[in-house]
mmCIF file of N, CA and C in Angstrom:
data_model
loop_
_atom_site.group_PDB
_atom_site.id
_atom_site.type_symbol
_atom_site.label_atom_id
_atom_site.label_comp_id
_atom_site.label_asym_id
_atom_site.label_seq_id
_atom_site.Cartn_x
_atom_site.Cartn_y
_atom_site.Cartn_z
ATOM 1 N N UNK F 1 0.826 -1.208 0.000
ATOM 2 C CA UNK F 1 0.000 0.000 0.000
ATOM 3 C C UNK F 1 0.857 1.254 0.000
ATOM 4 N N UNK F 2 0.134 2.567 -0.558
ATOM 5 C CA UNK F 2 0.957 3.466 -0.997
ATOM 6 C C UNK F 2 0.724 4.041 0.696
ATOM 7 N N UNK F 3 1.934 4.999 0.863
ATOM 8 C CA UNK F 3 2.144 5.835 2.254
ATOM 9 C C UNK F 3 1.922 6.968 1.974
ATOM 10 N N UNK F 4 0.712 7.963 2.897
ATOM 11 C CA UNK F 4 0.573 9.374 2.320
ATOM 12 C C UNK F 4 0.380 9.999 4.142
ATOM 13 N N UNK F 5 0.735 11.329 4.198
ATOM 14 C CA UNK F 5 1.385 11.884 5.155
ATOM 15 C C UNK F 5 2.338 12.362 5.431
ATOM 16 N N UNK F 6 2.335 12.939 7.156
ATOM 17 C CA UNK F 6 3.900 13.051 7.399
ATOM 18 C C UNK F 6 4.129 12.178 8.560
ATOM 19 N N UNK F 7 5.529 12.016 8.793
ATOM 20 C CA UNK F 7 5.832 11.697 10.334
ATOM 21 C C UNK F 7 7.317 12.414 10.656
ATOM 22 N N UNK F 8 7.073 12.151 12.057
ATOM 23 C CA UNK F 8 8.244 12.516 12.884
ATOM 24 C C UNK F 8 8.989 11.674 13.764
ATOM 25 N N UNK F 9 10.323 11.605 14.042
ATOM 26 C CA UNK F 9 10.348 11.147 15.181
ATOM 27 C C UNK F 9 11.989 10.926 15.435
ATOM 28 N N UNK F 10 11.988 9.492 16.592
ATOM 29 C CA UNK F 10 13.811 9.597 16.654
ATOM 30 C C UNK F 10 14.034 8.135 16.507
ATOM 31 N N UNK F 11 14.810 8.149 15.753
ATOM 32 C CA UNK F 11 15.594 6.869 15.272
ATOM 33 C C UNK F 11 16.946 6.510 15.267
ATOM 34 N N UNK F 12 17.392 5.519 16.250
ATOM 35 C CA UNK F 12 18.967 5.385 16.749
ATOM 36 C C UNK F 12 19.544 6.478 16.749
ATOM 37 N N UNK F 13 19.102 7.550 18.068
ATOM 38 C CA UNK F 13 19.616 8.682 18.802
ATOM 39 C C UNK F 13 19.643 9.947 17.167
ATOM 40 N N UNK F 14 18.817 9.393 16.303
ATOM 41 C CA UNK F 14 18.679 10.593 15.439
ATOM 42 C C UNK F 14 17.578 11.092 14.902
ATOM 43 N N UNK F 15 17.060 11.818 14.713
ATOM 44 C CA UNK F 15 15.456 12.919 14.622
ATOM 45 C C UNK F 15 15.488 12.342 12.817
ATOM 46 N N UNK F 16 14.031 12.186 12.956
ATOM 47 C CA UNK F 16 13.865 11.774 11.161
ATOM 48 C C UNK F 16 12.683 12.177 11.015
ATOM 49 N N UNK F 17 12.406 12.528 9.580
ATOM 50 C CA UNK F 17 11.099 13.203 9.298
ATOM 51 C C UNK F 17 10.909 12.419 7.829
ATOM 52 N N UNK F 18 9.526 12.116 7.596
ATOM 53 C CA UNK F 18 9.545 11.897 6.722
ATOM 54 C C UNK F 18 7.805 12.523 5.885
ATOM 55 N N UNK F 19 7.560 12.358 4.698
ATOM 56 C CA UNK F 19 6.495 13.216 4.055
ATOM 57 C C UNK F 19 6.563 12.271 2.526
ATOM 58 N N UNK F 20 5.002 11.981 2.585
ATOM 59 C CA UNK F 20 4.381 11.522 1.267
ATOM 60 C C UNK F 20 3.392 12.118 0.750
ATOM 61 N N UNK F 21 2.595 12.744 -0.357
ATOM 62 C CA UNK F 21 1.490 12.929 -0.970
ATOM 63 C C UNK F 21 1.104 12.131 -1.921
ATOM 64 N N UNK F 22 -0.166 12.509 -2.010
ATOM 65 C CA UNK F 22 -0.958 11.688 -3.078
ATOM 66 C C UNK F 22 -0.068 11.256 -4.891
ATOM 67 N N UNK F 23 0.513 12.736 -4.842
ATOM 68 C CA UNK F 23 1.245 12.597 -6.282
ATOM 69 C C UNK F 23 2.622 12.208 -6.270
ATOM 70 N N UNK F 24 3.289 11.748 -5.037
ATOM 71 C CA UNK F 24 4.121 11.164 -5.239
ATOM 72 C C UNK F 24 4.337 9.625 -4.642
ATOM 73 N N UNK F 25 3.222 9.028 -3.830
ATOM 74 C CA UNK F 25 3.193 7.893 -3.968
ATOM 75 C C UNK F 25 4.199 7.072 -3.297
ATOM 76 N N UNK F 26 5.105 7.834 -2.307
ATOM 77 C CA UNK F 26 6.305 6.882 -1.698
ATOM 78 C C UNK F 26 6.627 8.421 -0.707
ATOM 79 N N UNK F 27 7.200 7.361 0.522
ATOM 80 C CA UNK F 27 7.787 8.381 1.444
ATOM 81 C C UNK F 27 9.328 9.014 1.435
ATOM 82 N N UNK F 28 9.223 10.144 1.230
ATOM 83 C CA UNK F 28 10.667 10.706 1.370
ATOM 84 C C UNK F 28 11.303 11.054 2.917
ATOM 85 N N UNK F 29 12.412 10.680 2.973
ATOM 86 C CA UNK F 29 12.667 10.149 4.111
ATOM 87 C C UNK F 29 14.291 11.074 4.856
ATOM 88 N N UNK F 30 14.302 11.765 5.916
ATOM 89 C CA UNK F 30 15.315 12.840 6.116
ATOM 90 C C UNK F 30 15.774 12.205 7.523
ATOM 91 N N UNK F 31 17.086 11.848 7.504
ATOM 92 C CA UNK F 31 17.366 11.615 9.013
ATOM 93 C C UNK F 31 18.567 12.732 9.349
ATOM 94 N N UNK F 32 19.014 12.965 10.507
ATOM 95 C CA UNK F 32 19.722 14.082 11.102
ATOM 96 C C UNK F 32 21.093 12.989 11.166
ATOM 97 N N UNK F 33 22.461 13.585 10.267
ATOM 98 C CA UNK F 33 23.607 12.571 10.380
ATOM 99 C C UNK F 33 24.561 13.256 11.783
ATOM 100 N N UNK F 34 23.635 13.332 12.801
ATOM 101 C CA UNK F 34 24.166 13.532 13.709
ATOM 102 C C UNK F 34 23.310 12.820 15.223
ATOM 103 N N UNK F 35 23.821 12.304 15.841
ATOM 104 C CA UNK F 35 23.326 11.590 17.079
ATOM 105 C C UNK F 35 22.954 12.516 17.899
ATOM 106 N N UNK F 36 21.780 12.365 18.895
ATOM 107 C CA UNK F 36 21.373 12.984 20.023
ATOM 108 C C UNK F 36 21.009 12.379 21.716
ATOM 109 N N UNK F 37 21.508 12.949 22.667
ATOM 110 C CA UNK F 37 21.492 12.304 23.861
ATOM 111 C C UNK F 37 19.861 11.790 24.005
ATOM 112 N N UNK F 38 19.285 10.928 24.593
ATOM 113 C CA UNK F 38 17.918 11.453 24.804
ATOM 114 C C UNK F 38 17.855 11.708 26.429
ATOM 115 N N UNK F 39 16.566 12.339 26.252
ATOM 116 C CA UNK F 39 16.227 13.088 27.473
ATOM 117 C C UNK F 39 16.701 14.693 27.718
ATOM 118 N N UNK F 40 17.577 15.570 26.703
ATOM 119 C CA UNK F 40 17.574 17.020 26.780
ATOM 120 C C UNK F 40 16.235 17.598 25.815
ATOM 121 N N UNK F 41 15.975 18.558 25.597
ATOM 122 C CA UNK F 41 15.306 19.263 25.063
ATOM 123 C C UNK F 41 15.844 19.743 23.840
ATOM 124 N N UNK F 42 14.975 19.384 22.489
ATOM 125 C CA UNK F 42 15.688 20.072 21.461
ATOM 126 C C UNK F 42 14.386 20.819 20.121
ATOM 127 N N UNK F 43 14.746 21.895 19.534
ATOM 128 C CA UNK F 43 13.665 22.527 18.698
ATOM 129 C C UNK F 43 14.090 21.605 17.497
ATOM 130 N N UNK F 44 12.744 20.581 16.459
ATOM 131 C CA UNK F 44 13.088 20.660 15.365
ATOM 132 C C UNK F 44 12.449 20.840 14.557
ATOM 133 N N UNK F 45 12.797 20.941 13.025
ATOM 134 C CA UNK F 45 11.689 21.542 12.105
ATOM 135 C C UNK F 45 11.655 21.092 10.706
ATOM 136 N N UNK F 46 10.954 20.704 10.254
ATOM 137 C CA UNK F 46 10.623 19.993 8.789
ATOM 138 C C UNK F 46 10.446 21.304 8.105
ATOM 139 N N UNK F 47 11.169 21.584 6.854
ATOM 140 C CA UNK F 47 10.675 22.673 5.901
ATOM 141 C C UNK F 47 10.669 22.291 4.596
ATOM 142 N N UNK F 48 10.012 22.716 3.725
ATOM 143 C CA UNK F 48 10.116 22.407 2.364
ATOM 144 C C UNK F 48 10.159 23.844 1.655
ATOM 145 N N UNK F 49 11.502 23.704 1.051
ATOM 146 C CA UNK F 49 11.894 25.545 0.736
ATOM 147 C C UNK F 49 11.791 25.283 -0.995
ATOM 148 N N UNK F 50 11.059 25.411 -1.677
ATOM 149 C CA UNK F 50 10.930 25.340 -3.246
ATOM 150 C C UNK F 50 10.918 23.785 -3.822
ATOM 151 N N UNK F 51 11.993 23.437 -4.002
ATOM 152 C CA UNK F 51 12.051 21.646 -4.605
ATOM 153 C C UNK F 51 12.971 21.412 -3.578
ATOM 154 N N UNK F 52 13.269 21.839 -2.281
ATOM 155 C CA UNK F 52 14.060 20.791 -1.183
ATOM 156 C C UNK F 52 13.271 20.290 0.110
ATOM 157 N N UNK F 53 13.232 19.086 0.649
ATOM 158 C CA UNK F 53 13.079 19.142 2.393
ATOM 159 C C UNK F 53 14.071 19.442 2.623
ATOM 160 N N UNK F 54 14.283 20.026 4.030
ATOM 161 C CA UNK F 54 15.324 19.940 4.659
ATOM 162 C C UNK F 54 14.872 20.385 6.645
ATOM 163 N N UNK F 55 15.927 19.287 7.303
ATOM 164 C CA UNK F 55 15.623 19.282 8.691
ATOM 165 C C UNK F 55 16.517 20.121 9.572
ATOM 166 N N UNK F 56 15.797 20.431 10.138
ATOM 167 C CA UNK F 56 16.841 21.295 11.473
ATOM 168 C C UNK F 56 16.595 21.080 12.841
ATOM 169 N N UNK F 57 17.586 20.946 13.481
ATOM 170 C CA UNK F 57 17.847 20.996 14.926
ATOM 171 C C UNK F 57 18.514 22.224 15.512
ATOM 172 N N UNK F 58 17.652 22.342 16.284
ATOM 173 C CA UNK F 58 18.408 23.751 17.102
ATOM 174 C C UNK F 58 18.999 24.438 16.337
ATOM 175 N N UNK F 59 18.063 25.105 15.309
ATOM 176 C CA UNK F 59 18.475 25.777 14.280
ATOM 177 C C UNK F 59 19.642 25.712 13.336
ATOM 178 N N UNK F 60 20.128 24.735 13.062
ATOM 179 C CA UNK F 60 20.923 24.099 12.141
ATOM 180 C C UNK F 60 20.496 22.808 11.280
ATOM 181 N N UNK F 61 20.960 23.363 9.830
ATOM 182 C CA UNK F 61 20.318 22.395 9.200
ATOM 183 C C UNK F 61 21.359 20.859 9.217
ATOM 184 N N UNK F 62 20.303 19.710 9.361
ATOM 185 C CA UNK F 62 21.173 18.250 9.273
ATOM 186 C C UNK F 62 20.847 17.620 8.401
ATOM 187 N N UNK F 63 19.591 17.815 7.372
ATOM 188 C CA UNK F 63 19.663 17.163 6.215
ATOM 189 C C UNK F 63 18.481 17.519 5.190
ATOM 190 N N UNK F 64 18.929 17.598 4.202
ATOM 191 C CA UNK F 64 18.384 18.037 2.670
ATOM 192 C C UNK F 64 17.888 16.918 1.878
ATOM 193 N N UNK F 65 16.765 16.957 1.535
ATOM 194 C CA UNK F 65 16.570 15.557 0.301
ATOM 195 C C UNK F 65 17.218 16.326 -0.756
ATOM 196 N N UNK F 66 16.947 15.338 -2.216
ATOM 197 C CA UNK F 66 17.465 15.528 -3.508
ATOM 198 C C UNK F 66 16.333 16.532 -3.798
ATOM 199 N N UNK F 67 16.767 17.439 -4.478
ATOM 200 C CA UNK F 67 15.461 18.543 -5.515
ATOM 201 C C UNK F 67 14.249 17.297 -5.742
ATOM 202 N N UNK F 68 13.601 18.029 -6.190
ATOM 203 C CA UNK F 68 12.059 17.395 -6.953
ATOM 204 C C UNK F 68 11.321 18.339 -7.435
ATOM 205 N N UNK F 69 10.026 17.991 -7.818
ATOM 206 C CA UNK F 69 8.915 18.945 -8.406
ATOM 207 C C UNK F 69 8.454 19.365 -7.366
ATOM 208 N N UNK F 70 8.244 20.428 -7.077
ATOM 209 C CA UNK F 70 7.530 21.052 -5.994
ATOM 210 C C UNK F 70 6.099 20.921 -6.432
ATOM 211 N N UNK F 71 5.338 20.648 -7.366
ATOM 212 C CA UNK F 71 3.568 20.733 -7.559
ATOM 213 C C UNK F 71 3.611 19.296 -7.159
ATOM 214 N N UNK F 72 4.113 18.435 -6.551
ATOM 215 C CA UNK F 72 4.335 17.013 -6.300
ATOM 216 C C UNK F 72 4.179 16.568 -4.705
ATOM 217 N N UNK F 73 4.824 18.195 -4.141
ATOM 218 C CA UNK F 73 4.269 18.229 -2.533
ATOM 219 C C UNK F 73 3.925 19.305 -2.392
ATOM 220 N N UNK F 74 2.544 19.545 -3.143
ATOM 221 C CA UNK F 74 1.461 20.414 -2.542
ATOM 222 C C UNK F 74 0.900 20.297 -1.450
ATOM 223 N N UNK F 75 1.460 21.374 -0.209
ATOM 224 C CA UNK F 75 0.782 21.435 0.768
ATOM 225 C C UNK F 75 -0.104 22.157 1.358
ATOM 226 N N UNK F 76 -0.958 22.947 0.042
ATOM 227 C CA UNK F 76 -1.814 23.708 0.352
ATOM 228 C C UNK F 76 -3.074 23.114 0.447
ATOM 229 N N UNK F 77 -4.534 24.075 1.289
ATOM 230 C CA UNK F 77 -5.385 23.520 1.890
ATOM 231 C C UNK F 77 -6.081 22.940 0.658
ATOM 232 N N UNK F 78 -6.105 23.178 -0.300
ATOM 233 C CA UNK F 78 -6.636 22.790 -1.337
ATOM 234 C C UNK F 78 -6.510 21.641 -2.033
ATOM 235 N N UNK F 79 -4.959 20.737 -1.573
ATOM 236 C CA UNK F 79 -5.017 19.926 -1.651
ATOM 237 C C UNK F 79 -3.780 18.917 -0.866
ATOM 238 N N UNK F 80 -4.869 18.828 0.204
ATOM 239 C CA UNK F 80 -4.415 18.558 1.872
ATOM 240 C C UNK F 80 -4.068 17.267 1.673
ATOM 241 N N UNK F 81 -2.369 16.827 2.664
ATOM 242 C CA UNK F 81 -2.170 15.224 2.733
ATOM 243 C C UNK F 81 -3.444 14.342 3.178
ATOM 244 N N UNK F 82 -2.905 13.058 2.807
ATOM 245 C CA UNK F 82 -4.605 12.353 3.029
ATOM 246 C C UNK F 82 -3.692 11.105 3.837
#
């Protein structure tokens, strides 16, 4: 079955995000190539800046997908992940 959404989370002491839509049919997948203690407090943030994801921790970025079509992750209300 196809994967549509987002998620978040931490995977072997590293923050990963990942994001599917309808028109692209598979999850793209961002992990942080840097380890984290658990149990401190940390800000992070999924962005999609034109044709990139990219993740940040405590305001530094740890990882970029490859370019793509940006009309491919439309995240406007108009046509909302499902």
């Amino acid at each position: 079955p196809s994967e549509f959404g987002w998620v978040a989370g931490f995977k072997k002491n590293r923050f990963a995000f990942g994001l599917a839509t309808a028109a692209t049919k598979k999850m793209t997948y961002l992990e942080s190539r840097t380890e984290y203690a658990r149990g401190g407090w940390h800000h992070v943030a999924a962005v999609r800046h034109g044709g990139v994801l990219r993740l940040y921790v405590d305001g530094k970025r740890v990882a970029e997908s490859r370019r793509f079509d940006p009309a491919k992750f439309d995240l406007t209300n108009e046509s909302p992940l499902q």
